[in-house]
């Protein structure tokens, strides 16, 4: 898993809310074949056994492509499918407790919104990466606070990979990478593309 921790850069694909597992897997495989380096399973429309089934199949797919699978907000699900790790929001659980459950080799990411102090605390508690956003107006979270470019420069001192999220598309991604983002988390601008593989490749070529 140390190899996965070293690969926290590039296109960070976050799944769409898709109840059609076959379509979800086809879309994800297109993104992985296009160069996505990290996948986060986040599906607010699927729960319980259906979520477990999707996560299991995504884990198998990610294993084939040697890409870490991160589970959003759910340590138990991450353990159940032996995912690479979890991503936690401010209300989704304690980093230290998650580390105790997952072990030292798993990845823990933390949403830090537009708050450098929160990122500093996450780093102190043992997060493996921090995420700032929304960087731009976001259809997924339209009320999210705005993370300005200087925040990414300030966060370099943390010594952790920094993920940018929120409203990122091909027109604005380069600016936030230049500001200091190691990875860009993308939802709509990836999955809504006519050709997901081509779109993923275009994002990947920005790095």
mmCIF file of C-alpha atoms in Angstrom:
data_model
loop_
_atom_site.group_PDB
_atom_site.id
_atom_site.type_symbol
_atom_site.label_atom_id
_atom_site.label_comp_id
_atom_site.label_asym_id
_atom_site.label_seq_id
_atom_site.Cartn_x
_atom_site.Cartn_y
_atom_site.Cartn_z
ATOM 1 C CA UNK A 1 0.000 0.000 0.000
ATOM 2 C CA UNK A 2 2.971 2.320 0.357
ATOM 3 C CA UNK A 3 3.109 2.423 -3.442
ATOM 4 C CA UNK A 4 -0.487 3.694 -3.490
ATOM 5 C CA UNK A 5 0.367 6.437 -1.027
ATOM 6 C CA UNK A 6 3.176 7.568 -3.298
ATOM 7 C CA UNK A 7 0.785 7.823 -6.247
ATOM 8 C CA UNK A 8 -1.508 10.519 -4.862
ATOM 9 C CA UNK A 9 -1.264 12.791 -7.870
ATOM 10 C CA UNK A 10 -2.942 13.341 -11.202
ATOM 11 C CA UNK A 11 -6.601 12.806 -12.052
ATOM 12 C CA UNK A 12 -8.639 11.812 -8.990
ATOM 13 C CA UNK A 13 -11.947 10.487 -10.329
ATOM 14 C CA UNK A 14 -14.963 10.540 -7.978
ATOM 15 C CA UNK A 15 -17.848 8.330 -9.034
ATOM 16 C CA UNK A 16 -21.196 9.748 -10.041
ATOM 17 C CA UNK A 17 -24.413 8.833 -8.186
ATOM 18 C CA UNK A 18 -25.250 5.884 -10.411
ATOM 19 C CA UNK A 19 -27.604 3.033 -9.490
ATOM 20 C CA UNK A 20 -26.772 1.157 -12.717
ATOM 21 C CA UNK A 21 -23.763 -0.910 -11.670
ATOM 22 C CA UNK A 22 -22.913 -2.094 -15.179
ATOM 23 C CA UNK A 23 -22.870 1.479 -16.469
ATOM 24 C CA UNK A 24 -20.881 2.652 -13.456
ATOM 25 C CA UNK A 25 -18.229 0.004 -14.076
ATOM 26 C CA UNK A 26 -18.046 0.771 -17.789
ATOM 27 C CA UNK A 27 -17.613 4.482 -17.096
ATOM 28 C CA UNK A 28 -14.971 3.879 -14.437
ATOM 29 C CA UNK A 29 -13.015 1.520 -16.672
ATOM 30 C CA UNK A 30 -13.016 4.187 -19.384
ATOM 31 C CA UNK A 31 -11.632 6.718 -16.898
ATOM 32 C CA UNK A 32 -8.972 4.310 -15.629
ATOM 33 C CA UNK A 33 -7.896 3.399 -19.135
ATOM 34 C CA UNK A 34 -7.661 7.133 -19.856
ATOM 35 C CA UNK A 35 -5.190 7.601 -17.036
ATOM 36 C CA UNK A 36 -7.123 8.325 -13.838
ATOM 37 C CA UNK A 37 -4.670 7.735 -10.972
ATOM 38 C CA UNK A 38 -7.087 7.527 -8.025
ATOM 39 C CA UNK A 39 -10.760 6.516 -7.764
ATOM 40 C CA UNK A 40 -13.127 7.498 -4.992
ATOM 41 C CA UNK A 41 -16.386 5.605 -4.574
ATOM 42 C CA UNK A 42 -19.029 8.133 -3.602
ATOM 43 C CA UNK A 43 -22.625 7.226 -4.402
ATOM 44 C CA UNK A 44 -25.367 8.948 -2.433
ATOM 45 C CA UNK A 45 -28.112 6.970 -4.199
ATOM 46 C CA UNK A 46 -26.921 3.457 -3.262
ATOM 47 C CA UNK A 47 -26.752 1.952 0.220
ATOM 48 C CA UNK A 48 -26.361 -1.348 2.063
ATOM 49 C CA UNK A 49 -25.907 -4.488 0.001
ATOM 50 C CA UNK A 50 -26.033 -2.568 -3.276
ATOM 51 C CA UNK A 51 -23.204 -0.276 -2.157
ATOM 52 C CA UNK A 52 -21.174 -3.279 -1.058
ATOM 53 C CA UNK A 53 -21.655 -4.941 -4.439
ATOM 54 C CA UNK A 54 -20.602 -1.822 -6.332
ATOM 55 C CA UNK A 55 -17.587 -1.282 -4.085
ATOM 56 C CA UNK A 56 -16.468 -4.902 -4.468
ATOM 57 C CA UNK A 57 -16.608 -4.692 -8.239
ATOM 58 C CA UNK A 58 -14.866 -1.329 -8.296
ATOM 59 C CA UNK A 59 -12.119 -2.711 -6.061
ATOM 60 C CA UNK A 60 -11.571 -5.594 -8.483
ATOM 61 C CA UNK A 61 -11.424 -3.148 -11.382
ATOM 62 C CA UNK A 62 -9.015 -0.828 -9.581
ATOM 63 C CA UNK A 63 -6.785 -3.778 -8.714
ATOM 64 C CA UNK A 64 -6.537 -4.636 -12.414
ATOM 65 C CA UNK A 65 -5.406 -1.090 -13.192
ATOM 66 C CA UNK A 66 -3.190 -0.764 -10.086
ATOM 67 C CA UNK A 67 -5.175 2.306 -8.993
ATOM 68 C CA UNK A 68 -6.099 2.912 -5.327
ATOM 69 C CA UNK A 69 -9.808 2.812 -4.483
ATOM 70 C CA UNK A 70 -10.840 5.303 -1.809
ATOM 71 C CA UNK A 71 -14.225 4.931 -0.111
ATOM 72 C CA UNK A 72 -16.069 8.125 0.762
ATOM 73 C CA UNK A 73 -17.142 8.507 4.391
ATOM 74 C CA UNK A 74 -17.412 4.793 5.221
ATOM 75 C CA UNK A 75 -14.607 3.023 7.096
ATOM 76 C CA UNK A 76 -16.637 -0.177 7.468
ATOM 77 C CA UNK A 77 -17.202 -0.419 3.713
ATOM 78 C CA UNK A 78 -13.523 0.234 3.053
ATOM 79 C CA UNK A 79 -12.631 -2.621 5.382
ATOM 80 C CA UNK A 80 -15.234 -4.917 3.847
ATOM 81 C CA UNK A 81 -13.775 -4.617 0.339
ATOM 82 C CA UNK A 82 -10.131 -4.106 1.386
ATOM 83 C CA UNK A 83 -10.070 -0.717 -0.337
ATOM 84 C CA UNK A 84 -6.920 1.397 -0.350
ATOM 85 C CA UNK A 85 -8.462 3.809 2.131
ATOM 86 C CA UNK A 86 -11.162 6.326 2.986
ATOM 87 C CA UNK A 87 -11.941 9.985 2.503
ATOM 88 C CA UNK A 88 -13.478 11.787 5.469
ATOM 89 C CA UNK A 89 -15.375 15.064 5.624
ATOM 90 C CA UNK A 90 -15.511 17.210 8.725
ATOM 91 C CA UNK A 91 -18.637 15.379 9.970
ATOM 92 C CA UNK A 92 -17.715 11.879 8.781
ATOM 93 C CA UNK A 93 -15.574 10.565 11.583
ATOM 94 C CA UNK A 94 -12.296 11.013 13.380
ATOM 95 C CA UNK A 95 -9.032 10.547 11.492
ATOM 96 C CA UNK A 96 -7.318 8.991 14.480
ATOM 97 C CA UNK A 97 -10.138 6.463 14.994
ATOM 98 C CA UNK A 98 -10.158 5.631 11.281
ATOM 99 C CA UNK A 99 -6.421 4.994 11.416
ATOM 100 C CA UNK A 100 -6.846 2.614 14.332
ATOM 101 C CA UNK A 101 -9.446 0.656 12.376
ATOM 102 C CA UNK A 102 -7.700 0.673 9.006
ATOM 103 C CA UNK A 103 -4.071 0.277 10.024
ATOM 104 C CA UNK A 104 -0.953 2.183 9.099
ATOM 105 C CA UNK A 105 -0.787 1.274 5.412
ATOM 106 C CA UNK A 106 -4.208 2.507 4.320
ATOM 107 C CA UNK A 107 -4.818 5.956 2.833
ATOM 108 C CA UNK A 108 -6.847 8.513 4.758
ATOM 109 C CA UNK A 109 -7.859 11.728 3.033
ATOM 110 C CA UNK A 110 -9.529 14.703 4.674
ATOM 111 C CA UNK A 111 -11.800 17.404 3.305
ATOM 112 C CA UNK A 112 -10.507 20.747 4.551
ATOM 113 C CA UNK A 113 -12.768 23.023 2.503
ATOM 114 C CA UNK A 114 -11.084 26.472 2.545
ATOM 115 C CA UNK A 115 -9.550 26.099 5.987
ATOM 116 C CA UNK A 116 -5.766 25.847 6.369
ATOM 117 C CA UNK A 117 -6.069 25.290 10.128
ATOM 118 C CA UNK A 118 -8.278 22.263 9.479
ATOM 119 C CA UNK A 119 -5.667 20.911 7.062
ATOM 120 C CA UNK A 120 -2.929 21.444 9.628
ATOM 121 C CA UNK A 121 -4.955 19.515 12.190
ATOM 122 C CA UNK A 122 -5.664 16.717 9.687
ATOM 123 C CA UNK A 123 -1.946 16.409 8.966
ATOM 124 C CA UNK A 124 -1.177 16.258 12.693
ATOM 125 C CA UNK A 125 -3.775 13.498 13.172
ATOM 126 C CA UNK A 126 -2.237 11.381 10.434
ATOM 127 C CA UNK A 127 -4.069 12.163 7.186
ATOM 128 C CA UNK A 128 -2.228 11.092 4.034
ATOM 129 C CA UNK A 129 -3.634 13.899 1.894
ATOM 130 C CA UNK A 130 -5.819 16.966 2.300
ATOM 131 C CA UNK A 131 -8.455 18.285 -0.090
ATOM 132 C CA UNK A 132 -9.488 21.902 -0.600
ATOM 133 C CA UNK A 133 -12.599 23.125 -2.402
ATOM 134 C CA UNK A 134 -14.745 24.227 -3.949
ATOM 135 C CA UNK A 135 -12.136 25.778 -6.212
ATOM 136 C CA UNK A 136 -14.762 26.928 -8.708
ATOM 137 C CA UNK A 137 -18.584 27.012 -8.769
ATOM 138 C CA UNK A 138 -19.720 23.403 -8.337
ATOM 139 C CA UNK A 139 -22.955 21.763 -9.452
ATOM 140 C CA UNK A 140 -22.348 18.888 -6.997
ATOM 141 C CA UNK A 141 -22.059 21.207 -3.972
ATOM 142 C CA UNK A 142 -23.281 24.652 -5.048
ATOM 143 C CA UNK A 143 -23.100 26.103 -1.526
ATOM 144 C CA UNK A 144 -19.558 24.928 -0.779
ATOM 145 C CA UNK A 145 -17.143 27.617 0.454
ATOM 146 C CA UNK A 146 -14.621 28.830 -2.124
ATOM 147 C CA UNK A 147 -11.003 27.734 -1.797
ATOM 148 C CA UNK A 148 -8.749 30.390 -3.305
ATOM 149 C CA UNK A 149 -5.509 29.542 -5.182
ATOM 150 C CA UNK A 150 -3.238 31.021 -2.514
ATOM 151 C CA UNK A 151 -4.504 28.376 -0.085
ATOM 152 C CA UNK A 152 -2.732 25.696 -2.118
ATOM 153 C CA UNK A 153 0.540 27.591 -1.975
ATOM 154 C CA UNK A 154 0.207 28.076 1.780
ATOM 155 C CA UNK A 155 -0.528 24.368 2.313
ATOM 156 C CA UNK A 156 2.717 23.202 0.702
ATOM 157 C CA UNK A 157 4.401 23.489 4.101
ATOM 158 C CA UNK A 158 2.248 20.609 5.367
ATOM 159 C CA UNK A 159 4.307 18.173 3.341
ATOM 160 C CA UNK A 160 1.226 16.233 2.178
ATOM 161 C CA UNK A 161 -0.316 15.752 -1.254
ATOM 162 C CA UNK A 162 -3.005 18.363 -1.898
ATOM 163 C CA UNK A 163 -6.193 17.568 -3.808
ATOM 164 C CA UNK A 164 -8.303 20.259 -5.467
ATOM 165 C CA UNK A 165 -12.041 19.707 -5.869
ATOM 166 C CA UNK A 166 -15.123 21.597 -6.938
ATOM 167 C CA UNK A 167 -16.140 22.798 -10.390
ATOM 168 C CA UNK A 168 -12.916 21.665 -12.045
ATOM 169 C CA UNK A 169 -12.985 21.307 -15.819
ATOM 170 C CA UNK A 170 -10.504 21.362 -18.697
ATOM 171 C CA UNK A 171 -10.675 25.136 -18.920
ATOM 172 C CA UNK A 172 -9.691 25.854 -15.319
ATOM 173 C CA UNK A 173 -7.775 22.780 -14.136
ATOM 174 C CA UNK A 174 -4.345 24.036 -15.212
ATOM 175 C CA UNK A 175 -4.658 27.139 -13.053
ATOM 176 C CA UNK A 176 -5.257 25.178 -9.864
ATOM 177 C CA UNK A 177 -2.459 22.714 -10.691
ATOM 178 C CA UNK A 178 -0.154 25.696 -11.132
ATOM 179 C CA UNK A 179 -1.327 27.017 -7.758
ATOM 180 C CA UNK A 180 -0.066 23.832 -6.102
ATOM 181 C CA UNK A 181 -2.616 21.028 -6.413
ATOM 182 C CA UNK A 182 -1.032 17.586 -6.737
ATOM 183 C CA UNK A 183 -4.315 16.016 -7.841
ATOM 184 C CA UNK A 184 -7.604 17.287 -9.245
ATOM 185 C CA UNK A 185 -10.834 15.606 -8.144
ATOM 186 C CA UNK A 186 -13.397 15.622 -10.931
ATOM 187 C CA UNK A 187 -16.997 14.452 -11.147
ATOM 188 C CA UNK A 188 -19.259 16.140 -13.692
ATOM 189 C CA UNK A 189 -16.605 17.264 -16.176
ATOM 190 C CA UNK A 190 -15.437 13.650 -16.436
ATOM 191 C CA UNK A 191 -18.571 11.516 -16.380
ATOM 192 C CA UNK A 192 -20.676 13.848 -18.527
ATOM 193 C CA UNK A 193 -18.158 13.756 -21.356
ATOM 194 C CA UNK A 194 -19.157 12.141 -24.639
ATOM 195 C CA UNK A 195 -15.985 10.032 -24.451
ATOM 196 C CA UNK A 196 -14.869 9.475 -20.857
ATOM 197 C CA UNK A 197 -11.580 7.847 -21.826
ATOM 198 C CA UNK A 198 -10.601 10.793 -24.031
ATOM 199 C CA UNK A 199 -11.633 13.281 -21.346
ATOM 200 C CA UNK A 200 -9.642 11.434 -18.677
ATOM 201 C CA UNK A 201 -6.599 11.449 -20.947
ATOM 202 C CA UNK A 202 -6.976 15.188 -21.492
ATOM 203 C CA UNK A 203 -7.029 15.829 -17.734
ATOM 204 C CA UNK A 204 -4.059 13.503 -17.226
ATOM 205 C CA UNK A 205 -1.989 15.338 -19.827
ATOM 206 C CA UNK A 206 -2.228 18.523 -17.744
ATOM 207 C CA UNK A 207 0.236 17.070 -15.221
#
